Coordinates of C-alpha atoms in Angstrom, one line a residue:
M1044 CA 46.5 53.3 -24.2
P1045 CA 45.9 52.0 -27.7
R1046 CA 44.7 48.4 -26.7
N1047 CA 40.9 48.2 -26.8
P1048 CA 39.9 46.9 -23.4
S1049 CA 36.8 45.2 -24.8
T1050 CA 38.3 43.4 -27.8
G1051 CA 42.0 43.3 -26.7
I1052 CA 43.1 44.6 -30.2
Y1053 CA 46.2 46.7 -30.1
S1054 CA 46.4 49.8 -32.5
K1055 CA 49.7 51.8 -32.9
P1056 CA 49.6 55.5 -32.1
A1057 CA 49.3 57.8 -35.2
G1058 CA 52.5 59.0 -36.7
T1059 CA 54.5 55.8 -36.0
T1060 CA 54.5 54.4 -39.5
P1061 CA 57.6 56.1 -41.1
S1062 CA 58.5 56.5 -44.8
V1063 CA 62.0 56.6 -46.3
G1064 CA 63.8 59.9 -45.8
Q1065 CA 61.1 61.1 -43.3
I1066 CA 62.4 63.0 -40.3
I1067 CA 61.1 61.0 -37.2
D1068 CA 59.1 62.9 -34.7
P1069 CA 60.2 61.6 -31.3
A1070 CA 56.8 62.2 -29.6
P1071 CA 54.7 59.5 -31.3
W1072 CA 57.6 57.1 -31.3
N1073 CA 58.2 57.6 -27.6
Q1074 CA 54.5 57.0 -27.1
L1075 CA 54.7 53.7 -29.1
T1076 CA 57.7 52.4 -27.1
S1077 CA 55.9 53.3 -23.9
D1078 CA 52.7 51.5 -25.0
L1079 CA 54.6 48.4 -26.0
G1080 CA 56.4 48.3 -22.6
N1081 CA 53.0 48.7 -20.8
E1082 CA 51.4 45.9 -22.9
I1083 CA 54.3 43.6 -22.4
T1084 CA 54.0 44.2 -18.7
N1085 CA 50.3 43.6 -18.8
S1086 CA 50.6 40.3 -20.7
L1087 CA 50.6 36.9 -18.8
P1088 CA 54.1 35.4 -18.8
R1089 CA 54.2 31.9 -20.3
D1090 CA 56.5 30.7 -17.6
G1091 CA 53.9 31.6 -14.9
S1092 CA 56.3 34.0 -13.1
A1093 CA 53.6 36.6 -12.6
P1094 CA 49.9 36.3 -11.6
M1095 CA 46.9 37.9 -13.2
V1096 CA 45.7 41.1 -11.6
A1097 CA 42.2 40.9 -13.1
P1098 CA 39.7 38.2 -14.1
L1099 CA 40.7 36.0 -17.0
K1100 CA 38.0 36.1 -19.8
A1101 CA 38.0 32.9 -21.8
A1102 CA 35.9 32.1 -24.8
A1103 CA 32.6 30.3 -24.1
G1104 CA 33.7 27.2 -26.0
T1105 CA 31.9 23.8 -26.3
S1106 CA 32.2 20.3 -24.9
T1107 CA 34.4 19.4 -27.8
G1108 CA 36.3 22.8 -27.9
P1109 CA 36.4 24.2 -24.4
G1110 CA 37.1 27.8 -23.7
L1111 CA 39.9 26.8 -21.5
G1112 CA 41.8 23.8 -22.6
F1113 CA 45.2 22.2 -22.8
A1114 CA 47.8 22.2 -25.5
S1115 CA 48.3 18.5 -25.2
N1116 CA 44.6 17.8 -25.1
P1117 CA 42.5 20.7 -26.4
Q1118 CA 39.2 18.8 -25.9
T1119 CA 39.7 18.6 -22.1
G1120 CA 38.9 21.7 -20.1
I1121 CA 36.2 24.1 -19.0
Y1122 CA 33.5 25.7 -21.1
L1123 CA 30.3 27.7 -20.7
K1124 CA 27.0 25.8 -20.9
G1125 CA 23.7 27.2 -21.8
G1126 CA 22.0 29.2 -19.1
G1127 CA 25.3 30.5 -17.8
L1128 CA 26.2 27.1 -16.2
L1129 CA 29.9 26.0 -16.0
G1130 CA 30.7 22.8 -18.0
F1131 CA 33.6 20.4 -17.7
T1132 CA 34.7 18.2 -20.5
Q1133 CA 37.1 15.3 -20.8
N1134 CA 38.2 14.2 -24.3
G1135 CA 35.1 16.0 -25.7
V1136 CA 32.6 14.3 -23.3
D1137 CA 30.7 16.3 -20.8
V1138 CA 31.4 15.6 -17.2
A1139 CA 28.3 15.6 -14.9
F1140 CA 28.3 16.8 -11.3
D1141 CA 25.6 16.1 -8.7
N1142 CA 23.5 18.9 -7.1
D1143 CA 24.1 19.6 -3.4
L1144 CA 22.1 17.2 -1.2
V1145 CA 19.1 19.1 0.3
Y1146 CA 17.1 17.7 3.3
A1147 CA 13.6 18.8 4.1
A1148 CA 10.8 17.4 6.3
K1149 CA 7.3 17.0 4.9
S1150 CA 4.1 16.6 7.0
G1151 CA 1.6 15.9 4.2
D1152 CA 1.1 15.2 0.5
Y1153 CA 3.8 16.6 -1.8
T1154 CA 4.7 16.8 -5.5
A1155 CA 8.4 16.1 -6.3
L1156 CA 9.8 18.7 -8.7
A1157 CA 12.9 18.9 -10.9
S1158 CA 14.5 21.2 -8.3
D1159 CA 14.3 18.3 -5.8
D1160 CA 17.1 16.5 -7.7
N1161 CA 19.3 14.8 -5.0
A1162 CA 16.9 15.8 -2.2
V1163 CA 16.1 13.8 0.9
H1164 CA 12.6 14.3 2.1
R1165 CA 11.5 12.9 5.4
F1166 CA 7.7 12.4 5.7
T1167 CA 6.5 12.7 9.3
A1168 CA 3.0 11.5 8.6
A1169 CA 1.2 9.3 6.1
A1170 CA 1.2 11.0 2.8
T1171 CA 1.1 10.6 -1.0
L1172 CA 4.2 11.7 -3.0
T1173 CA 3.2 12.6 -6.5
L1174 CA 6.0 12.6 -9.1
T1175 CA 6.2 15.2 -11.8
A1176 CA 6.3 13.7 -15.4
A1177 CA 9.5 11.7 -16.0
A1178 CA 10.3 13.7 -19.1
T1179 CA 10.1 16.9 -17.1
L1180 CA 12.4 15.6 -14.3
G1181 CA 14.8 14.2 -16.9
A1182 CA 17.2 11.4 -16.9
N1183 CA 19.4 10.9 -13.8
W1184 CA 17.0 12.8 -11.5
H1185 CA 17.2 11.1 -8.2
Y1186 CA 15.5 11.4 -4.8
V1187 CA 15.3 9.8 -1.4
V1188 CA 12.0 9.2 0.5
V1189 CA 12.0 8.5 4.2
A1190 CA 8.7 7.3 5.8
D1191 CA 8.9 8.4 9.5
G1192 CA 5.4 8.8 10.8
G1193 CA 3.2 6.8 8.4
D1194 CA 3.2 5.0 5.0
V1195 CA 4.2 7.1 2.0
T1196 CA 2.5 6.2 -1.3
I1197 CA 4.6 7.2 -4.3
D1198 CA 2.4 7.9 -7.3
P1199 CA 4.1 8.5 -10.7
N1200 CA 2.5 10.8 -13.3
A1201 CA -0.4 9.4 -15.4
S1202 CA 0.5 5.9 -16.7
E1203 CA 4.2 6.1 -15.8
T1204 CA 5.6 3.4 -13.5
I1205 CA 7.9 2.8 -10.7
D1206 CA 9.7 -0.5 -10.8
G1207 CA 7.2 -1.5 -13.4
A1208 CA 4.2 -0.9 -11.0
A1209 CA 1.6 1.9 -10.9
M1210 CA 2.8 3.0 -7.5
L1211 CA 5.0 2.1 -4.6
V1212 CA 4.2 2.2 -0.9
V1213 CA 7.1 3.0 1.5
P1214 CA 6.0 1.5 4.8
N1215 CA 6.5 3.6 8.0
G1216 CA 10.0 3.1 9.2
Y1217 CA 11.5 2.4 5.7
S1218 CA 13.1 4.5 3.0
A1219 CA 13.4 4.3 -0.8
F1220 CA 15.9 5.7 -3.3
L1221 CA 14.3 6.8 -6.7
V1222 CA 16.0 7.3 -10.0
C1223 CA 14.4 8.6 -13.2
N1224 CA 15.5 7.6 -16.7
G1225 CA 13.4 10.2 -18.5
S1226 CA 10.4 8.0 -19.1
A1227 CA 10.0 5.9 -15.9
F1228 CA 11.2 5.5 -12.3
F1229 CA 13.2 2.8 -10.6
T1230 CA 14.4 2.1 -7.1
N1231 CA 17.6 0.3 -5.9
K1232 CA 15.3 -2.5 -4.7
V1233 CA 16.6 -2.3 -1.1
L1234 CA 13.1 -1.5 0.2
T1235 CA 11.7 -4.5 -1.7
R1236 CA 14.3 -6.8 -0.3
L1237 CA 13.8 -5.5 3.3
V1238 CA 10.0 -6.0 3.1
A1239 CA 10.4 -9.4 1.6
K1240 CA 12.9 -10.4 4.2
A1241 CA 10.6 -9.2 7.0
D1242 CA 7.8 -11.2 5.5
S1243 CA 9.8 -14.4 4.8
S1244 CA 11.2 -14.5 8.3
A1245 CA 7.9 -13.9 10.1
V1246 CA 5.8 -16.7 11.5
G1247 CA 2.4 -17.1 13.0
S1248 CA -1.1 -16.3 12.0
F1249 CA -3.4 -13.5 13.2
V1250 CA -6.0 -10.9 12.2
D1251 CA -5.7 -7.4 13.9
G1252 CA -8.7 -5.2 13.2
L1253 CA -10.3 -5.6 9.7
M1254 CA -13.7 -5.9 11.4
L1255 CA -16.6 -6.5 9.1
S1256 CA -19.9 -4.5 9.2
N1257 CA -22.9 -3.8 7.0
N1258 CA -22.4 -0.6 5.0
T1259 CA -24.7 2.1 6.3
G1260 CA -25.8 3.3 2.9
S1261 CA -26.2 -0.1 1.3
P1262 CA -26.4 -2.7 4.1
N1263 CA -27.9 -5.4 1.8
T1264 CA -25.1 -5.5 -0.7
H1265 CA -22.0 -3.8 0.7
I1266 CA -19.6 -4.7 3.5
D1267 CA -17.2 -2.3 5.2
F1268 CA -13.8 -3.6 6.4
A1269 CA -12.1 -1.5 9.1
A1270 CA -8.4 -0.7 9.0
G1271 CA -6.1 -3.5 10.3
S1272 CA -3.7 -6.2 9.2
A1273 CA -3.5 -9.9 8.7
R1274 CA -0.7 -12.4 8.6
S1275 CA -0.4 -16.1 7.7
G1276 CA 3.1 -17.3 8.1
S1277 CA 5.4 -15.3 5.8
S1278 CA 2.5 -13.6 4.0
F1279 CA 1.4 -10.2 5.5
V1280 CA -0.9 -7.3 4.5
S1281 CA -2.1 -4.2 6.2
S1282 CA -4.5 -1.3 5.5
A1283 CA -4.3 2.1 7.2
S1284 CA -7.9 2.9 6.2
S1285 CA -11.2 1.2 5.8
I1286 CA -12.5 -0.1 2.5
T1287 CA -15.9 -1.2 1.2
K1288 CA -16.7 -4.2 -1.1
R1289 CA -20.0 -5.2 -2.6
I1290 CA -21.2 -8.8 -2.8
N1291 CA -23.4 -8.3 -5.8
G1292 CA -20.6 -8.2 -8.4
T1293 CA -17.5 -10.1 -9.4
W1294 CA -14.2 -9.0 -8.0
A1295 CA -12.5 -5.8 -9.1
A1296 CA -9.6 -4.0 -7.3
G1297 CA -10.4 -1.1 -5.1
T1298 CA -13.0 0.1 -2.6
G1299 CA -16.6 0.1 -3.6
N1300 CA -16.1 -2.5 -6.3
G1301 CA -17.3 -6.1 -6.6
A1302 CA -15.9 -8.8 -4.4
I1303 CA -17.1 -12.3 -5.5
D1304 CA -14.4 -14.5 -7.0
A1305 CA -16.7 -16.0 -9.6
G1306 CA -20.4 -16.1 -10.6
S1307 CA -23.2 -14.1 -9.0
V1308 CA -24.5 -13.7 -5.5
G1309 CA -26.6 -16.6 -4.3
A1310 CA -29.6 -17.0 -2.0
S1311 CA -29.1 -18.4 1.5
A1312 CA -25.4 -18.7 0.8
T1313 CA -22.2 -18.4 2.8
Y1314 CA -19.4 -16.1 1.6
F1315 CA -16.0 -16.2 3.2
A1316 CA -13.8 -13.0 3.1
Y1317 CA -10.1 -13.3 2.3
A1318 CA -7.5 -10.6 2.7
L1319 CA -5.5 -9.9 -0.5
R1320 CA -2.0 -8.4 -0.9
K1321 CA -1.1 -6.8 -4.2
D1322 CA 2.3 -8.2 -5.2
A1323 CA 3.5 -5.0 -6.8
D1324 CA 3.1 -2.6 -3.9
G1325 CA 1.7 -4.6 -0.9
T1326 CA -1.7 -2.8 -0.9
F1327 CA -4.8 -4.4 0.7
D1328 CA -8.0 -5.7 -0.9
V1329 CA -10.7 -8.3 -0.1
V1330 CA -12.3 -11.1 -2.1
F1331 CA -15.4 -13.1 -1.2
S1332 CA -15.7 -16.8 -2.0
T1333 CA -18.0 -19.7 -1.1
S1334 CA -14.8 -21.8 -0.6
T1335 CA -13.9 -22.5 3.0
T1336 CA -10.1 -22.6 2.2
I1337 CA -7.7 -20.4 0.2
G1338 CA -7.0 -23.3 -2.1
G1339 CA -10.6 -23.3 -3.3
V1340 CA -10.8 -19.6 -4.2
T1341 CA -11.2 -18.9 -7.9
T1342 CA -8.2 -16.8 -8.8
T1343 CA -9.0 -16.0 -12.4
L1344 CA -9.6 -12.3 -11.6
L1345 CA -6.9 -12.1 -9.0
S1346 CA -3.8 -11.9 -11.2
G1347 CA -1.0 -10.0 -9.4
Y1348 CA -2.5 -10.7 -5.9
T1349 CA -1.7 -13.1 -3.1
I1350 CA -4.4 -14.4 -0.9
V1351 CA -3.1 -13.9 2.6
K1352 CA -5.7 -15.1 5.1
Q1353 CA -9.4 -15.7 5.8
I1354 CA -10.7 -12.7 7.8
G1355 CA -14.5 -13.1 8.1
V1356 CA -17.8 -14.4 6.7
V1357 CA -21.2 -13.1 5.7
L1358 CA -24.4 -14.9 5.0
T1359 CA -27.2 -14.1 2.5
D1360 CA -30.9 -14.6 3.0
A1361 CA -33.5 -16.1 0.7
S1362 CA -33.5 -12.8 -1.3
S1363 CA -29.7 -12.9 -1.8
N1364 CA -29.3 -9.9 0.5
I1365 CA -26.6 -9.8 3.2
R1366 CA -28.1 -10.9 6.5
Q1367 CA -27.4 -7.9 8.7
F1368 CA -25.2 -8.4 11.7
I1369 CA -23.1 -6.8 14.4
M1370 CA -19.5 -8.1 14.7
Y1371 CA -17.8 -8.1 18.1
P1372 CA -14.2 -8.7 19.2
R1373 CA -12.8 -12.2 18.9
D1374 CA -14.8 -13.1 15.8
E1375 CA -18.2 -13.0 17.3
Y1376 CA -21.3 -12.3 15.1
T1377 CA -24.8 -11.3 16.2
F1378 CA -27.7 -11.1 13.8
V1379 CA -29.7 -7.9 13.9
S1380 CA -32.8 -10.1 13.6
P1381 CA -32.4 -13.6 15.2
A1382 CA -33.1 -16.5 12.8
K1383 CA -35.9 -18.8 13.9
D1384 CA -34.6 -22.2 12.9
A1385 CA -37.2 -24.4 14.5
V1386 CA -40.9 -23.5 15.1
N1387 CA -42.9 -25.9 17.1
A1388 CA -40.8 -28.7 15.6
A1389 CA -41.2 -32.3 16.8
I1390 CA -38.6 -33.6 19.3
S1391 CA -38.4 -37.1 20.7
T1392 CA -36.1 -39.6 22.3
T1393 CA -34.6 -40.2 18.9
S1394 CA -31.6 -37.9 18.4
T1395 CA -32.1 -35.7 15.3
L1396 CA -30.0 -33.3 13.4
L1397 CA -31.2 -29.7 13.1
A1398 CA -29.9 -27.2 10.5
L1399 CA -29.2 -23.7 11.7
T1400 CA -28.6 -20.3 10.1
V1401 CA -24.8 -20.3 10.3
P1402 CA -21.9 -20.5 7.9
N1403 CA -21.8 -23.6 5.7
G1404 CA -18.8 -25.9 5.3
V1405 CA -17.1 -25.0 8.6
K1406 CA -17.7 -25.7 12.3
V1407 CA -18.9 -22.7 14.2
K1408 CA -20.1 -22.1 17.7
A1409 CA -23.8 -21.2 17.3
K1410 CA -25.4 -18.7 19.8
L1411 CA -28.7 -20.4 20.5
R1412 CA -31.9 -19.8 22.5
F1413 CA -34.5 -22.5 22.7
Q1414 CA -37.9 -23.3 24.1
F1415 CA -39.5 -26.7 24.8
T1416 CA -43.0 -28.0 25.6
S1417 CA -44.2 -31.5 26.3
S1418 CA -47.3 -33.2 27.7
A1419 CA -44.9 -35.4 29.8
T1420 CA -43.9 -34.1 33.1
T1421 CA -40.3 -34.0 34.5
N1422 CA -39.3 -34.0 30.8
A1423 CA -36.1 -32.3 29.6
A1424 CA -34.4 -31.7 26.2
L1425 CA -30.8 -31.5 25.1
I1426 CA -29.2 -29.6 22.1
H1427 CA -25.5 -30.6 21.6
D1428 CA -22.5 -30.7 19.3
P1429 CA -22.9 -33.5 16.7
A1430 CA -19.2 -34.4 17.4
Q1431 CA -20.3 -35.9 20.7
G1432 CA -22.2 -38.6 18.8
T1433 CA -25.8 -39.6 19.8
L1434 CA -26.7 -38.5 23.3
A1435 CA -29.8 -39.2 25.4
A1436 CA -31.6 -36.5 27.3
G1437 CA -32.7 -36.7 31.0
I1438 CA -31.2 -36.6 34.4
G1439 CA -30.5 -40.4 34.3
N1440 CA -28.8 -40.1 30.9
D1441 CA -26.8 -37.2 29.4
G1442 CA -28.7 -34.4 31.0
G1443 CA -30.4 -31.4 29.3
N1444 CA -30.0 -27.7 28.7
F1445 CA -33.7 -26.7 28.4
G1446 CA -34.8 -27.0 32.0
A1447 CA -37.3 -29.7 33.1
I1448 CA -41.1 -29.4 32.6
Q1449 CA -43.0 -30.1 35.9
V1450 CA -46.5 -29.3 34.6
A1451 CA -47.9 -31.1 31.6
S1452 CA -47.8 -28.9 28.4
N1453 CA -45.9 -26.2 30.2
Y1454 CA -42.7 -24.6 28.8
A1455 CA -39.1 -24.7 29.5
I1456 CA -36.4 -22.4 28.1
G1457 CA -32.7 -22.4 27.8
S1458 CA -29.7 -21.0 25.9
G1459 CA -26.2 -22.0 25.0
D1460 CA -23.3 -21.7 22.6
I1461 CA -23.2 -25.0 20.7
W1462 CA -20.6 -26.1 18.1
T1463 CA -22.1 -27.2 14.8
N1464 CA -20.8 -29.7 12.2
T1465 CA -19.7 -28.6 8.8
S1466 CA -23.2 -28.9 7.5
K1467 CA -24.6 -26.2 9.8
Q1468 CA -26.2 -28.8 12.1
V1469 CA -26.6 -29.5 15.8
R1470 CA -28.3 -32.5 17.4
H1471 CA -31.5 -32.4 19.6
V1472 CA -33.1 -35.0 21.7
A1473 CA -35.7 -35.1 24.5
G1474 CA -36.5 -37.4 27.4
A1475 CA -40.0 -37.8 26.0
S1476 CA -41.8 -36.5 22.9
G1477 CA -42.6 -32.8 22.7
N1478 CA -42.1 -29.7 20.5
V1479 CA -39.2 -27.3 20.3
W1480 CA -38.4 -23.7 19.1
V1481 CA -34.9 -22.6 18.3
W1482 CA -33.6 -19.1 17.7
T1483 CA -30.1 -18.5 16.3
D1484 CA -28.7 -15.2 17.6
G1485 CA -25.4 -15.5 15.7
F1486 CA -22.2 -17.5 15.9
H1487 CA -18.5 -17.5 16.8
F1488 CA -16.3 -18.1 13.7
P1489 CA -12.6 -18.0 14.7
C1490 CA -10.3 -16.3 12.2
G1491 CA -7.6 -15.5 14.6
R1492 CA -8.6 -12.1 16.1
T1493 CA -7.3 -11.7 19.6
A1494 CA -9.2 -8.4 20.3

C-alpha cells in the first residue's frame, strides 16, 4: 500500500503518470484504483457513519492550539502537556483538574510532599507535620490534616508562614485544610473559629497539672513546669509536655529562656507565675512577675501573648536564689529547709505582728511550728490570723495553740496552718511575757488546682 503508515503521506504507484499518445499499461493503473479505493475505505467519514478501527493520533498541540479542537472554536479542545500529561483548554486557557483524593494514617512525625496534593492524612498520635518549601509544592497544592490521637504541630519550611504565623497547632479532635500559594500557606480558618468558639463559650477557672518544681540541674535559678492546662473564663491554654523557665533573666519565648517580665531578679522577693497563650497558635509559656494580679504584669516583652491565669509562686532568698521547695497537690508548698522566722523573740500580752517567709502581697495559709517558754506557769501563747483582729491568749480569753507551761521556764510546742495578711504577717500574743520560736515549713497558695 503506497500510504506511509508513519507519516500518512500517499504516493502513487510507479507507471501511473501517463503522457500523450502513451499506451496505458493496465497493471499499474489497476493498482492505483485499488489503492485509492482502499484509502477511501480507511478514511474517517465526515458524517460519522463509520467508526475508527485503530487509535486516532492527534498532534500534540498547545493550550492555544490544541491537537484536537473544534471548527467553530479551535482554541477549545485537548492537547498534550509536558511530561506526557493530558491537557484541556477552553478558549486558550488551561483547565485544571484535581488529583484523586488519597487517605493515609500517620502514627508519627511526617514531611508533606508535592505528591501529597489533595491527600487526607489522619494522625493517630501527637506529631509534627513538616511542610516542604512552598515553591516546591507549588500554587494550589492542598492538604487535609486530621488530629485523632494527639495535637499535630504544622511547621512550614524555614521562615515560611501558615496564616501569617510560624506554625499552627491542630488540637486533638480537630482538623485543618491547608492551601499553598507558592510562597506561603493558608487555612480556611474553620479550625481557628472552632477553637475560638470553644474558648469564648467556656466558663470557670482552674489549673490542671502545671506543677512547679526546682530544676534538678539548676535548682537556684530554674523552675520546671509539668504538662497541664489552665483556664480563666474564656481564656484557655494547655501544654502536652513540661517546660523550664529561668528566673535570672527577662522573659523570652521558649523553654530554658528567661521568665521575668521586667528588671532583674531580686533578693527575698516573691515571683508569681502566669500561664501564657500565644495568640497565633495557642502554644504555652510562662512569665514571672512580682505583681499579684494579671493587670500588674509588665507586658512590654509579651507582644502576641495573652496572660491566661496565675498558676504558682516562688520565693527568692537573701542571695537572690530560688528558695527550694516541694509542691504538693492543691497548691501546697513545703520548703526543703524550714525558715526560722522567730528565734527567742519576745512575746507578751500585747498582740504583735510577726513577718513570715511566705509570698508577699497575697494572703496565704502558712504552715507553722512554734515553741514557747516563760517563767510564768500555766502560761499559754496564741498565733492567729490578723483578720481576726487583736486576740488575747489564755483559757479565760481566746485560748492558745502552743500548749500551757506548768513548770517555770519550761517549754511548750505547737503547730498550725494560719492565714496571713497581705504583708506576710500573723499575730502572736501570750498570757504572760515569754519568748517564742517560729518555723515556717511552707504555705498553701490557692491557684485553683483541684488535684
